[in-house]
mmCIF file of C-alpha atoms and ligand atoms in Angstrom:
data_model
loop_
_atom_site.group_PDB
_atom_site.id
_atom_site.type_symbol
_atom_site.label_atom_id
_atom_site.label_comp_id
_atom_site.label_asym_id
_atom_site.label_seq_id
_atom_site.Cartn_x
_atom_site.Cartn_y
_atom_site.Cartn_z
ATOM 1 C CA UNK C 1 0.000 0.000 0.000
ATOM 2 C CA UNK C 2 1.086 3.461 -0.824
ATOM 3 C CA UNK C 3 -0.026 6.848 0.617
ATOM 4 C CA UNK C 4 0.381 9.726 -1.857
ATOM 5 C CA UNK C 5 -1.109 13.016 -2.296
ATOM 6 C CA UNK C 6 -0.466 16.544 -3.912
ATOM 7 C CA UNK C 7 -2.262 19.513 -2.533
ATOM 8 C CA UNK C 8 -4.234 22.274 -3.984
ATOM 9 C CA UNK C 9 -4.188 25.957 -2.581
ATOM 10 C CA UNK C 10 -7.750 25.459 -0.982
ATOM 11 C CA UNK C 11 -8.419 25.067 2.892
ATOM 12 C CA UNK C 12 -5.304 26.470 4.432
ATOM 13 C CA UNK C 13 -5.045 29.220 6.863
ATOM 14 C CA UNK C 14 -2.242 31.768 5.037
ATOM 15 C CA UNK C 15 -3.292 34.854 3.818
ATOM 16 C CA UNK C 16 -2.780 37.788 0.539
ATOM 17 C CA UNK C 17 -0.512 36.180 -2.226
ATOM 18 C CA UNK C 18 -0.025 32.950 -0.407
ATOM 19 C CA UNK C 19 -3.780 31.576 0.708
ATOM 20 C CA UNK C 20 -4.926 29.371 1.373
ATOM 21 C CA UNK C 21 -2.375 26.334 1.648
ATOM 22 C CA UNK C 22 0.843 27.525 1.104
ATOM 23 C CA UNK C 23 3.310 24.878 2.267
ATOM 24 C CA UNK C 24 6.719 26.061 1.885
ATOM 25 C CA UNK C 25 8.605 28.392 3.960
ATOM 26 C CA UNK C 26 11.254 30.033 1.994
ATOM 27 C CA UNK C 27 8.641 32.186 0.097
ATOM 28 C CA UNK C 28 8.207 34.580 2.589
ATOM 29 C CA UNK C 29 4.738 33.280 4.314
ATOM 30 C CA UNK C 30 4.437 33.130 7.872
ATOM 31 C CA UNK C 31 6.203 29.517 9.431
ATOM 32 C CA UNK C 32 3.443 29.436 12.016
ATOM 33 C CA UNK C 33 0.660 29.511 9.296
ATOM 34 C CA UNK C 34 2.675 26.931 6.757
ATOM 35 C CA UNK C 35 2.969 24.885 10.297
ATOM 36 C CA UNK C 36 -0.438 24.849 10.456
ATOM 37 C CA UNK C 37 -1.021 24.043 6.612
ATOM 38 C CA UNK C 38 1.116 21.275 6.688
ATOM 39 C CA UNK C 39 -0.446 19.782 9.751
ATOM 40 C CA UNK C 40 -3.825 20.203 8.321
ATOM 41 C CA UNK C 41 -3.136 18.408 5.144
ATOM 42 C CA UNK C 42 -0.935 15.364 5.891
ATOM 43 C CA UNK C 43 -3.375 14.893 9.105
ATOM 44 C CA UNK C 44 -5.850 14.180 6.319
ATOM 45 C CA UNK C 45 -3.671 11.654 5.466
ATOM 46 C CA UNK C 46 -3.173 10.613 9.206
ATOM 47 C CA UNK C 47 0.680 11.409 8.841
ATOM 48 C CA UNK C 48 1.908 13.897 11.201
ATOM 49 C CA UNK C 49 3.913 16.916 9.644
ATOM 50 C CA UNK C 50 6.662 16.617 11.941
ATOM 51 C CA UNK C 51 7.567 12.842 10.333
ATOM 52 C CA UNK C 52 8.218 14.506 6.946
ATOM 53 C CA UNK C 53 11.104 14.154 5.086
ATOM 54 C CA UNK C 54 11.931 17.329 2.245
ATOM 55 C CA UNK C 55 15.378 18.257 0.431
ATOM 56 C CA UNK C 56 16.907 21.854 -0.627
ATOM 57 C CA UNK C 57 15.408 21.663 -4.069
ATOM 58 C CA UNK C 58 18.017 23.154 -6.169
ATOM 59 C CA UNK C 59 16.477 22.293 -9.920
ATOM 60 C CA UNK C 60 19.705 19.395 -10.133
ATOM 61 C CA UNK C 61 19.248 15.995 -10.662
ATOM 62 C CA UNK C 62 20.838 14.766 -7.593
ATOM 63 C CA UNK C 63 19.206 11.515 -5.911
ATOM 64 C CA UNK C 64 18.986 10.713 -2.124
ATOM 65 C CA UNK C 65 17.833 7.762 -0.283
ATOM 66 C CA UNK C 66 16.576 8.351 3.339
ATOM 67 C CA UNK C 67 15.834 6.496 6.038
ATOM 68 C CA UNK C 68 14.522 6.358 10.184
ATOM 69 C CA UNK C 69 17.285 8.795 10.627
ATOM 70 C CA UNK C 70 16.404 11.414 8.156
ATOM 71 C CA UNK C 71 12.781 11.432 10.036
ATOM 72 C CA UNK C 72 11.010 15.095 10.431
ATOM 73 C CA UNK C 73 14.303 16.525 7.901
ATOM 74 C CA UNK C 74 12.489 19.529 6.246
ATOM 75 C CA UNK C 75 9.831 19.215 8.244
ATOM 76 C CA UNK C 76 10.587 22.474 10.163
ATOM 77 C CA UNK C 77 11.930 25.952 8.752
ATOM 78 C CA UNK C 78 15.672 25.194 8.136
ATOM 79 C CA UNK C 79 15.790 21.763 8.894
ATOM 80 C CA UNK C 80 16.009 20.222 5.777
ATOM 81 C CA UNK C 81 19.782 18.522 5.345
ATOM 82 C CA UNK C 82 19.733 17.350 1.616
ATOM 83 C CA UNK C 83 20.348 19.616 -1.731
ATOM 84 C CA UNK C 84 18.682 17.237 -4.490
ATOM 85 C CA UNK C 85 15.639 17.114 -6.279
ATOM 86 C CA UNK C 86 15.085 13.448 -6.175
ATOM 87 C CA UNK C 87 14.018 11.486 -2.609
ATOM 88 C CA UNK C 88 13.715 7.594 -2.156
ATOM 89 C CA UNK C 89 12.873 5.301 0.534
ATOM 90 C CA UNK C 90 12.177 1.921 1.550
ATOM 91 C CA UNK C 91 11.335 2.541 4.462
ATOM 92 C CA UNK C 92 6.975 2.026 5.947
ATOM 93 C CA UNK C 93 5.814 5.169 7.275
ATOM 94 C CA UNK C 94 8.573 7.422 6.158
ATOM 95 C CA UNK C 95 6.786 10.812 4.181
ATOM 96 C CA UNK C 96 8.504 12.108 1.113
ATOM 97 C CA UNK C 97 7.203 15.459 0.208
ATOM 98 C CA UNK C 98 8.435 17.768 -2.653
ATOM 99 C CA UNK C 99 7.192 21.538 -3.095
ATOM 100 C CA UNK C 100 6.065 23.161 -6.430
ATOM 101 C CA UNK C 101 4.671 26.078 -8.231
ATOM 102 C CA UNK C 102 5.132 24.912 -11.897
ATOM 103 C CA UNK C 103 7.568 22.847 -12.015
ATOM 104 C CA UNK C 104 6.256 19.105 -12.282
ATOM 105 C CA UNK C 105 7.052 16.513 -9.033
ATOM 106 C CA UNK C 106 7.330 12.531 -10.473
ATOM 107 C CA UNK C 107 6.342 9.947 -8.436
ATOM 108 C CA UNK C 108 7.131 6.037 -8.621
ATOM 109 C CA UNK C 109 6.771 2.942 -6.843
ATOM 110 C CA UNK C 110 7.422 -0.299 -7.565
ATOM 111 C CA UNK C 111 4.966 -3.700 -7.812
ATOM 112 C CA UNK C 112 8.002 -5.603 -7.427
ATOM 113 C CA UNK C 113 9.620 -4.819 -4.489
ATOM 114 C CA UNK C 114 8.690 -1.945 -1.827
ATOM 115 C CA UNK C 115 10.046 1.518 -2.006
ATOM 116 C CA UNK C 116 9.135 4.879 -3.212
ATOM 117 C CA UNK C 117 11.071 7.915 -4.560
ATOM 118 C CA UNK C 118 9.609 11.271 -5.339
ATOM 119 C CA UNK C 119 11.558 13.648 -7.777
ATOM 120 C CA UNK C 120 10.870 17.503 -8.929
ATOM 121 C CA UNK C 121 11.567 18.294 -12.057
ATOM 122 C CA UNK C 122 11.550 22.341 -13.880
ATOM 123 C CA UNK C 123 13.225 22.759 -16.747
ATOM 124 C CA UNK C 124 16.305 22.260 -15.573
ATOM 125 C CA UNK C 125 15.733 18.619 -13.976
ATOM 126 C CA UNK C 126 13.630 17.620 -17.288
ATOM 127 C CA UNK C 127 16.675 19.009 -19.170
ATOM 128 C CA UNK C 128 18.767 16.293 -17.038
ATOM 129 C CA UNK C 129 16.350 13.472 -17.200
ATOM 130 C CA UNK C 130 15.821 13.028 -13.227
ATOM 131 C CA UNK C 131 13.436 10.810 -14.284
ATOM 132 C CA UNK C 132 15.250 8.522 -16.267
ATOM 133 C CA UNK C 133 18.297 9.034 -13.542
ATOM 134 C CA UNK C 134 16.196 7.577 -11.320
ATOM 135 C CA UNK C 135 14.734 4.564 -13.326
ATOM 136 C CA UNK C 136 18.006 3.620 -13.880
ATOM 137 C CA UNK C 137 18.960 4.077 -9.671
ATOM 138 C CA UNK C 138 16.046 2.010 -8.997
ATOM 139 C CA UNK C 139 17.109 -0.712 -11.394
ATOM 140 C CA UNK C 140 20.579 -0.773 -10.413
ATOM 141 C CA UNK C 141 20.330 -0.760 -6.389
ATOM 142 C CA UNK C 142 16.985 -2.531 -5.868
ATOM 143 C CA UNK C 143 16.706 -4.559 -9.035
ATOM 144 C CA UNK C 144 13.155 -3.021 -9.633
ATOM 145 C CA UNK C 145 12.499 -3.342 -13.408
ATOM 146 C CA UNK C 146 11.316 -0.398 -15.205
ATOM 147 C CA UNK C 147 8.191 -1.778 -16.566
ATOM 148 C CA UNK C 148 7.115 -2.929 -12.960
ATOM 149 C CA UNK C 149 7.139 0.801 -11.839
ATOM 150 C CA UNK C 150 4.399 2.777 -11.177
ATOM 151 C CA UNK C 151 4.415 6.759 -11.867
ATOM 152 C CA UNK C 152 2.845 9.540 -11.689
ATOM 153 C CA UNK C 153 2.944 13.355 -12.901
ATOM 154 C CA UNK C 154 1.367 15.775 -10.814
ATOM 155 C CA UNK C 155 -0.206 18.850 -12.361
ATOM 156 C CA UNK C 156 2.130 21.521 -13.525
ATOM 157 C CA UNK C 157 2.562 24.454 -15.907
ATOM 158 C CA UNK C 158 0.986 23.776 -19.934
ATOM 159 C CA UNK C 159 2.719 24.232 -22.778
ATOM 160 C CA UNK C 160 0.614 27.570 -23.751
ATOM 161 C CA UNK C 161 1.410 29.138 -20.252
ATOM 162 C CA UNK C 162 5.278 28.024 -20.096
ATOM 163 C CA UNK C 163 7.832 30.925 -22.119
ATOM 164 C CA UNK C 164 10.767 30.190 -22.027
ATOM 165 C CA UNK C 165 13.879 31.923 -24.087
ATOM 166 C CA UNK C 166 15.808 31.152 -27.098
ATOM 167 C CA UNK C 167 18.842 30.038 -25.044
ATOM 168 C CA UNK C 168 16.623 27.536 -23.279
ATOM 169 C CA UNK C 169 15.062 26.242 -26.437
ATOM 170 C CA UNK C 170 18.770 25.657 -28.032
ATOM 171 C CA UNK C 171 19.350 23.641 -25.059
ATOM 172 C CA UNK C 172 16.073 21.038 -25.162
ATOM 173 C CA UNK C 173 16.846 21.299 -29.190
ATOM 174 C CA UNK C 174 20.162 19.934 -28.300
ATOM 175 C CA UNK C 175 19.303 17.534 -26.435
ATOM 176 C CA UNK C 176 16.865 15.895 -28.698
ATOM 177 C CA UNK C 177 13.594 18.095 -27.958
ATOM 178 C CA UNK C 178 12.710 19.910 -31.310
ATOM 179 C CA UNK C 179 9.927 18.070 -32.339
ATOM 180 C CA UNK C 180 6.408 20.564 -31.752
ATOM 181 C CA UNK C 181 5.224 18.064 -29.625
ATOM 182 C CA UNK C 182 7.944 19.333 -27.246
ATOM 183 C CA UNK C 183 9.240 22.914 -28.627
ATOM 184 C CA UNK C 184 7.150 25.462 -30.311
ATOM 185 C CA UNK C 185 8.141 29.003 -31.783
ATOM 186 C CA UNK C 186 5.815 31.098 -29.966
ATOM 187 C CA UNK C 187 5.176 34.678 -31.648
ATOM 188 C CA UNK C 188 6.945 37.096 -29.130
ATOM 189 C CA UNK C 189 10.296 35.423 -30.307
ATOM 190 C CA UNK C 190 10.176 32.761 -26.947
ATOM 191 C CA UNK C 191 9.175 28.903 -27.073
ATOM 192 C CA UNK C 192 6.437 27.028 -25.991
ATOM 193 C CA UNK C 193 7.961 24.176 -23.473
ATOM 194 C CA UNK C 194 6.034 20.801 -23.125
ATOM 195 C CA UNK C 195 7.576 19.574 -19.377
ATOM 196 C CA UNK C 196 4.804 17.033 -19.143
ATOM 197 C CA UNK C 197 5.405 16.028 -23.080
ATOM 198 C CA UNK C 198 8.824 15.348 -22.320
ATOM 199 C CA UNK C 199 8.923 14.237 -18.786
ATOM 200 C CA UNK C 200 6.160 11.581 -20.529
ATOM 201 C CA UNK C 201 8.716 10.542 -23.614
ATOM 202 C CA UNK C 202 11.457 10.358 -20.913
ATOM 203 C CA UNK C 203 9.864 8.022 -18.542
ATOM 204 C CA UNK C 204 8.736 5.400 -22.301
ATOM 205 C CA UNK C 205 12.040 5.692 -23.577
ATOM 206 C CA UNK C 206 13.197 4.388 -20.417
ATOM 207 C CA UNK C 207 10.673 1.419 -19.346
ATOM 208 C CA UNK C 208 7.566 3.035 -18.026
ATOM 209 C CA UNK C 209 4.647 1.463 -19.714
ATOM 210 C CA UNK C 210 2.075 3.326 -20.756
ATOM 211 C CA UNK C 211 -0.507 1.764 -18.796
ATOM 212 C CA UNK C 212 1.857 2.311 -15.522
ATOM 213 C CA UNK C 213 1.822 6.020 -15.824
ATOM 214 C CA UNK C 214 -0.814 8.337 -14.739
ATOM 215 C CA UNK C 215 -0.471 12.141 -15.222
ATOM 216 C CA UNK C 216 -3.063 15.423 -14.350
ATOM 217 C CA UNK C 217 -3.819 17.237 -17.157
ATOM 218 C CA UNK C 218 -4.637 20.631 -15.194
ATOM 219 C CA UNK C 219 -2.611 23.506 -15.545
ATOM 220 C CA UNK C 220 -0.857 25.387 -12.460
ATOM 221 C CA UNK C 221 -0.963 28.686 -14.201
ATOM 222 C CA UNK C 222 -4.469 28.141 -16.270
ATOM 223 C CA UNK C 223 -6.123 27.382 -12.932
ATOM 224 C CA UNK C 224 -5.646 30.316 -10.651
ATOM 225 C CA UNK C 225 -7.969 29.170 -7.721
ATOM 226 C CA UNK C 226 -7.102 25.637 -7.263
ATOM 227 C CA UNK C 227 -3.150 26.453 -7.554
ATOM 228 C CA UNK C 228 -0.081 28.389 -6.970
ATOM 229 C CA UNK C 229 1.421 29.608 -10.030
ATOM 230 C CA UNK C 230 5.550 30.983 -10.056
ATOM 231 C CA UNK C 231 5.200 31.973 -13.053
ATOM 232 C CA UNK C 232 1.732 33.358 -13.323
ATOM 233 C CA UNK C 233 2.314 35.205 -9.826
ATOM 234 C CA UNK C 234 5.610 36.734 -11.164
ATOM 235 C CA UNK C 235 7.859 35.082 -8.321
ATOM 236 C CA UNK C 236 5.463 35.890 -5.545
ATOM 237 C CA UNK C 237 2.858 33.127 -4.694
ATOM 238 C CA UNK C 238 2.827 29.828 -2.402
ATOM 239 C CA UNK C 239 3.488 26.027 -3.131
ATOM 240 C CA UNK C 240 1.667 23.125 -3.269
ATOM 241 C CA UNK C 241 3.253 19.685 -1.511
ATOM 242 C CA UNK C 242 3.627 16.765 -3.238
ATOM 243 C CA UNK C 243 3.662 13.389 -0.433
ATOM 244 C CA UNK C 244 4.504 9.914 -0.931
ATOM 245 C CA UNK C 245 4.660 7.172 1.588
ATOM 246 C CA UNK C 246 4.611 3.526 1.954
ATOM 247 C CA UNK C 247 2.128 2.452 3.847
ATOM 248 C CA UNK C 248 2.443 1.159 7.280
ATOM 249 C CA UNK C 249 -1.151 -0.625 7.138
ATOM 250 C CA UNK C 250 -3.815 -0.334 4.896
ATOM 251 C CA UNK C 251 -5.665 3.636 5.329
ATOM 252 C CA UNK C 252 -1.981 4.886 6.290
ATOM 253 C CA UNK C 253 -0.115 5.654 9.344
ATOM 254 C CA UNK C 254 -2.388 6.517 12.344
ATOM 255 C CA UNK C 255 -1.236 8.972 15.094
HETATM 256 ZN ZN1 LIG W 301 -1.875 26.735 -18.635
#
């Protein structure tokens, strides 16, 4: 059994740019009212906020695997002790949780063999295939095949709403990404970018089946009221958390 979740901005207690349910701390919100949010929503879950386990996200494609001792890391402001983008576990009970506004946070398991690992991915980490870093991880450490995994996308920016330059584009057209389905000249001299068209390709070329991967297809940007937007907000706006956990019994960890 697996416990996973990602939040809207709906039914927190923060206020002005960041309500409701703003759930990260370095954006200049209140820590007693993301406290509260946090509690609020992984309660839901019956996790408690303190047990959570978050990274520095630095838009790399760095991997970590945590364990009992990495327990409540993140959970307060300043406490988190890993720089990556990528978190996995084997561990029951043990919350991953990732923070976005845009950017796109992957999430797998395996049928084969129990553990979890939870990844954010902008631009940059799609640029570095995090997700294909960490099928390969998952292969190589756990032996858990590809095509056993299951992932999913959670929602993040569309490709009408996400700019970004010419130097950008050149480096996705580099790297493979110049089909339309991926790239697109928009008409102010920018590009359309695709993250969930290529985050998708990525995770095929590399084993995912089709039928294994589930993805949202609402927009952060497009839908103002249900979520927190970086882009769309111009820099000034909450995040949503992302949460993955394997299950200590079936309904999830009560406390
Ligand atoms: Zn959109």
């Amino acid at each position: 059994m697996v416990d996973h979740a990602f939040s809207t901005r709906l039914g927190g207690c923060s206020k002005g740019a960041f309500s409701s349910l703003n759930t990260a701390y370095h954006v200049g919100d209140s820590e007693e009212n993301v406290i509260e949010n946090r509690r609020l929503f992984l309660r839901y879950f019956n996790y408690d906020y303190r047990d959570v386990v978050s990274s520095v996200q630095v838009h790399g494609t760095e991997l970590v695997v945590v364990g009992q001792g990495n327990r409540g890391e993140g959970a307060l402001p300043g406490s988190a002790r890993q720089k990556c983008d990528a978190l996995i576990t084997t561990e029951k009970g043990l919350p991953l949780t990732a923070y976005s506004a845009d950017c796109m946070l992957i999430y797998f398991v395996s049928k084969q063999t129990p553990l979890a690992a939870l990844a954010h991915a902008g631009w940059r980490g799609t640029l570095g295939n995090i997700g294909a870093k960490l099928i390969c991880y998952l292969r190589d450490y756990y032996g858990a095949e590809p095509e056993q995994l299951l992932v999913a996308l959670s929602p993040a920016i569309c490709r009408n709403c996400y700019r970004v330059d010419k130097k950008t584009a050149a480096l996705f057209n580099s790297a493979g990404w110049y089909s339309y389905a991926y790239l697109e000249p928009a008409a102010d001299d920018s590009f359309k970018l695709d993250l969930a068209a290529v985050n998708k390709e990525q995770l095929i070329i590399n084993g995912i089946k089709k039928e294994n991967l589930s993805f949202s297809s609402l927009c952060t940007s497009c839908n103002r009221e249900l979520f927190y937007s970086y882009r769309r907000d111009r820099g000034i706006t909450g995040r949503m958390i992302g949460f993955l956990a394997l299950s200590n019994q079936p309904g999830g960890r009560l406390n």
